[in-house]
Amino acid sequence: MKFNSRLGGITAAFGLAIGISLGGAAQADPLNVQGVSDDEWRFTLTPYLFLPVSTTGTSVVADGEVDVDLDLSDVLELLNMAASVRGEAWRGDLGLVLDAYYVNLGGGSDFTGPAGVGSGRVDISIKQGWVDLLGAYRLYHGSYDDTGRLASFDIQAGVRYNNLRQEVDASFDLGPGPGRQTTLGGTEVWWEPVIGARGAMQLNDRWTLGARADFGGFGAGGNDLAWKVLAGADYRPWENTSLKLGWQVYGIDFSTERSDGEFAYDVVQTGPYLGLTFGF
């Protein structure tokens, strides 16, 4: 079954909340650019939001492939709920990262049959969530100039739990007699490995520049590759709180076979991200 790109593109929006926690300064800094004792724990909690201004690629449900081409207004129109948060715990050069994400999207469209005969409706529901559990190690921490401004670099590795639902409900009324209803797609669940790296460079007591990249999937569970590359700035207006803003590019290439045909999602998204980090 083929769907128009506007309706089929609902599946493209499920990356809405993927985000980042870049390094900041002082107590709100998960990279610890100002340094703490190996005997002290430092924690950060970052609610965040990724706003894709462009989503392009293809989506497949039950062998029905549609081209995806959405802007931010399309994504927001389809959004029912989105939540995402990243937590980090550091002690010296060792850290733990927990990153959780959930989004619920949906929409539908009525249609009329050829020559005005019969009618129907197609509804698409998308629910997607994942949880990252990563270990981190800080490879470098120190001053990069004569003023004492600091830089830091760490690597991460771990696992990601994924839950993706793409479901299409189609109902048809062709005239006298009972109508027909069909449900296509369903839910896929899988685990995959994740690796990543992150760096930060302090500009002054309030501003820090940072960048991060991570890669997951590598064929596990049907996900050939999921990746994020992002860069931005962290502004610390208060001792234990910082604001994050920047730009992110995200891609995923997932495909598997179900009883009703191919189930796939292959898109690239780009747009700004926003976050608020609390340190304690």
PDB file of N, CA and C in Angstrom, residues 148-188:
ATOM      1  N   GLY A 148      45.013  29.800  31.600  1.00  0.00           N
ATOM      2  CA  GLY A 148      44.470  28.765  32.469  1.00  0.00           C
ATOM      3  C   GLY A 148      43.123  28.227  32.039  1.00  0.00           C
ATOM      4  N   ARG A 149      42.643  28.631  30.869  1.00  0.00           N
ATOM      5  CA  ARG A 149      41.384  28.068  30.369  1.00  0.00           C
ATOM      6  C   ARG A 149      41.572  26.589  30.083  1.00  0.00           C
ATOM      7  N   LEU A 150      40.530  25.799  30.392  1.00  0.00           N
ATOM      8  CA  LEU A 150      40.663  24.350  30.395  1.00  0.00           C
ATOM      9  C   LEU A 150      39.968  23.704  29.204  1.00  0.00           C
ATOM     10  N   ALA A 151      40.415  22.506  28.894  1.00  0.00           N
ATOM     11  CA  ALA A 151      39.785  21.666  27.871  1.00  0.00           C
ATOM     12  C   ALA A 151      39.667  20.253  28.417  1.00  0.00           C
ATOM     13  N   SER A 152      38.715  19.502  27.877  1.00  0.00           N
ATOM     14  CA  SER A 152      38.495  18.135  28.336  1.00  0.00           C
ATOM     15  C   SER A 152      37.971  17.291  27.189  1.00  0.00           C
ATOM     16  N   PHE A 153      38.303  15.992  27.229  1.00  0.00           N
ATOM     17  CA  PHE A 153      37.865  15.066  26.180  1.00  0.00           C
ATOM     18  C   PHE A 153      37.574  13.709  26.807  1.00  0.00           C
ATOM     19  N   ASP A 154      36.397  13.137  26.494  1.00  0.00           N
ATOM     20  CA  ASP A 154      36.073  11.805  27.025  1.00  0.00           C
ATOM     21  C   ASP A 154      35.474  10.915  25.945  1.00  0.00           C
ATOM     22  N   ILE A 155      35.476   9.626  26.193  1.00  0.00           N
ATOM     23  CA  ILE A 155      34.882   8.633  25.306  1.00  0.00           C
ATOM     24  C   ILE A 155      33.825   7.856  26.081  1.00  0.00           C
ATOM     25  N   GLN A 156      32.837   7.319  25.339  1.00  0.00           N
ATOM     26  CA  GLN A 156      31.768   6.541  25.960  1.00  0.00           C
ATOM     27  C   GLN A 156      31.521   5.259  25.173  1.00  0.00           C
ATOM     28  N   ALA A 157      31.033   4.251  25.851  1.00  0.00           N
ATOM     29  CA  ALA A 157      30.639   2.992  25.200  1.00  0.00           C
ATOM     30  C   ALA A 157      29.599   2.308  26.073  1.00  0.00           C
ATOM     31  N   GLY A 158      28.652   1.617  25.432  1.00  0.00           N
ATOM     32  CA  GLY A 158      27.628   0.923  26.195  1.00  0.00           C
ATOM     33  C   GLY A 158      26.577   0.320  25.293  1.00  0.00           C
ATOM     34  N   VAL A 159      25.338   0.250  25.799  1.00  0.00           N
ATOM     35  CA  VAL A 159      24.244  -0.384  25.062  1.00  0.00           C
ATOM     36  C   VAL A 159      23.041   0.546  25.009  1.00  0.00           C
ATOM     37  N   ARG A 160      22.206   0.324  24.000  1.00  0.00           N
ATOM     38  CA  ARG A 160      20.962   1.078  23.842  1.00  0.00           C
ATOM     39  C   ARG A 160      19.805   0.104  23.662  1.00  0.00           C
ATOM     40  N   TYR A 161      18.737   0.322  24.423  1.00  0.00           N
ATOM     41  CA  TYR A 161      17.487  -0.417  24.252  1.00  0.00           C
ATOM     42  C   TYR A 161      16.552   0.420  23.383  1.00  0.00           C
ATOM     43  N   ASN A 162      16.016  -0.175  22.320  1.00  0.00           N
ATOM     44  CA  ASN A 162      15.128   0.525  21.382  1.00  0.00           C
ATOM     45  C   ASN A 162      13.747  -0.120  21.354  1.00  0.00           C
ATOM     46  N   ASN A 163      12.726   0.712  21.253  1.00  0.00           N
ATOM     47  CA  ASN A 163      11.350   0.255  21.069  1.00  0.00           C
ATOM     48  C   ASN A 163      10.699   1.176  20.038  1.00  0.00           C
ATOM     49  N   LEU A 164      10.373   0.636  18.872  1.00  0.00           N
ATOM     50  CA  LEU A 164       9.819   1.420  17.772  1.00  0.00           C
ATOM     51  C   LEU A 164       8.499   0.814  17.293  1.00  0.00           C
ATOM     52  N   ARG A 165       7.464   1.652  17.272  1.00  0.00           N
ATOM     53  CA  ARG A 165       6.158   1.230  16.780  1.00  0.00           C
ATOM     54  C   ARG A 165       5.770   2.096  15.589  1.00  0.00           C
ATOM     55  N   GLN A 166       5.508   1.459  14.454  1.00  0.00           N
ATOM     56  CA  GLN A 166       4.949   2.119  13.264  1.00  0.00           C
ATOM     57  C   GLN A 166       3.703   1.326  12.878  1.00  0.00           C
ATOM     58  N   GLU A 167       2.548   1.914  13.059  1.00  0.00           N
ATOM     59  CA  GLU A 167       1.301   1.196  12.791  1.00  0.00           C
ATOM     60  C   GLU A 167       0.386   2.030  11.908  1.00  0.00           C
ATOM     61  N   VAL A 168      -0.172   1.384  10.898  1.00  0.00           N
ATOM     62  CA  VAL A 168      -1.093   2.022   9.959  1.00  0.00           C
ATOM     63  C   VAL A 168      -2.446   1.332  10.062  1.00  0.00           C
ATOM     64  N   ASP A 169      -3.486   2.114  10.377  1.00  0.00           N
ATOM     65  CA  ASP A 169      -4.863   1.605  10.419  1.00  0.00           C
ATOM     66  C   ASP A 169      -5.627   2.213   9.253  1.00  0.00           C
ATOM     67  N   ALA A 170      -6.153   1.359   8.396  1.00  0.00           N
ATOM     68  CA  ALA A 170      -6.889   1.815   7.213  1.00  0.00           C
ATOM     69  C   ALA A 170      -8.296   1.223   7.233  1.00  0.00           C
ATOM     70  N   SER A 171      -9.293   2.060   7.048  1.00  0.00           N
ATOM     71  CA  SER A 171     -10.691   1.611   6.969  1.00  0.00           C
ATOM     72  C   SER A 171     -11.278   2.051   5.633  1.00  0.00           C
ATOM     73  N   PHE A 172     -12.093   1.177   5.044  1.00  0.00           N
ATOM     74  CA  PHE A 172     -12.663   1.417   3.711  1.00  0.00           C
ATOM     75  C   PHE A 172     -14.163   1.153   3.751  1.00  0.00           C
ATOM     76  N   ASP A 173     -14.928   2.008   3.101  1.00  0.00           N
ATOM     77  CA  ASP A 173     -16.373   1.835   2.942  1.00  0.00           C
ATOM     78  C   ASP A 173     -16.677   2.008   1.467  1.00  0.00           C
ATOM     79  N   LEU A 174     -16.949   0.888   0.784  1.00  0.00           N
ATOM     80  CA  LEU A 174     -17.140   0.920  -0.667  1.00  0.00           C
ATOM     81  C   LEU A 174     -18.603   0.914  -1.082  1.00  0.00           C
ATOM     82  N   GLY A 175     -19.484   1.099  -0.101  1.00  0.00           N
ATOM     83  CA  GLY A 175     -20.900   1.135  -0.462  1.00  0.00           C
ATOM     84  C   GLY A 175     -21.714   0.264   0.457  1.00  0.00           C
ATOM     85  N   PRO A 176     -22.828  -0.270  -0.048  1.00  0.00           N
ATOM     86  CA  PRO A 176     -23.682  -1.117   0.776  1.00  0.00           C
ATOM     87  C   PRO A 176     -22.898  -2.323   1.322  1.00  0.00           C
ATOM     88  N   GLY A 177     -23.223  -2.698   2.560  1.00  0.00           N
ATOM     89  CA  GLY A 177     -22.553  -3.834   3.175  1.00  0.00           C
ATOM     90  C   GLY A 177     -21.485  -3.372   4.157  1.00  0.00           C
ATOM     91  N   PRO A 178     -20.893  -4.320   4.859  1.00  0.00           N
ATOM     92  CA  PRO A 178     -19.892  -3.971   5.874  1.00  0.00           C
ATOM     93  C   PRO A 178     -18.627  -3.388   5.248  1.00  0.00           C
ATOM     94  N   GLY A 179     -18.008  -2.489   5.961  1.00  0.00           N
ATOM     95  CA  GLY A 179     -16.750  -1.933   5.510  1.00  0.00           C
ATOM     96  C   GLY A 179     -15.597  -2.865   5.826  1.00  0.00           C
ATOM     97  N   ARG A 180     -14.414  -2.416   5.518  1.00  0.00           N
ATOM     98  CA  ARG A 180     -13.217  -3.234   5.724  1.00  0.00           C
ATOM     99  C   ARG A 180     -12.176  -2.415   6.480  1.00  0.00           C
ATOM    100  N   GLN A 181     -11.502  -3.077   7.423  1.00  0.00           N
ATOM    101  CA  GLN A 181     -10.467  -2.402   8.197  1.00  0.00           C
ATOM    102  C   GLN A 181      -9.205  -3.251   8.197  1.00  0.00           C
ATOM    103  N   THR A 182      -8.069  -2.615   7.996  1.00  0.00           N
ATOM    104  CA  THR A 182      -6.778  -3.302   7.926  1.00  0.00           C
ATOM    105  C   THR A 182      -5.763  -2.582   8.813  1.00  0.00           C
ATOM    106  N   THR A 183      -4.980  -3.357   9.557  1.00  0.00           N
ATOM    107  CA  THR A 183      -3.905  -2.811  10.380  1.00  0.00           C
ATOM    108  C   THR A 183      -2.582  -3.380   9.894  1.00  0.00           C
ATOM    109  N   LEU A 184      -1.641  -2.497   9.592  1.00  0.00           N
ATOM    110  CA  LEU A 184      -0.340  -2.896   9.089  1.00  0.00           C
ATOM    111  C   LEU A 184       0.757  -2.396  10.022  1.00  0.00           C
ATOM    112  N   GLY A 185       1.893  -3.062   9.969  1.00  0.00           N
ATOM    113  CA  GLY A 185       3.013  -2.663  10.811  1.00  0.00           C
ATOM    114  C   GLY A 185       2.904  -3.242  12.201  1.00  0.00           C
ATOM    115  N   GLY A 186       3.566  -2.614  13.174  1.00  0.00           N
ATOM    116  CA  GLY A 186       3.583  -3.105  14.543  1.00  0.00           C
ATOM    117  C   GLY A 186       4.765  -2.533  15.310  1.00  0.00           C
ATOM    118  N   THR A 187       5.294  -3.316  16.241  1.00  0.00           N
ATOM    119  CA  THR A 187       6.361  -2.864  17.139  1.00  0.00           C
ATOM    120  C   THR A 187       7.602  -3.725  16.984  1.00  0.00           C
ATOM    121  N   GLU A 188       8.754  -3.092  16.926  1.00  0.00           N
ATOM    122  CA  GLU A 188      10.045  -3.778  16.907  1.00  0.00           C
ATOM    123  C   GLU A 188      10.858  -3.354  18.129  1.00  0.00           C
TER     124      GLU A 188
END
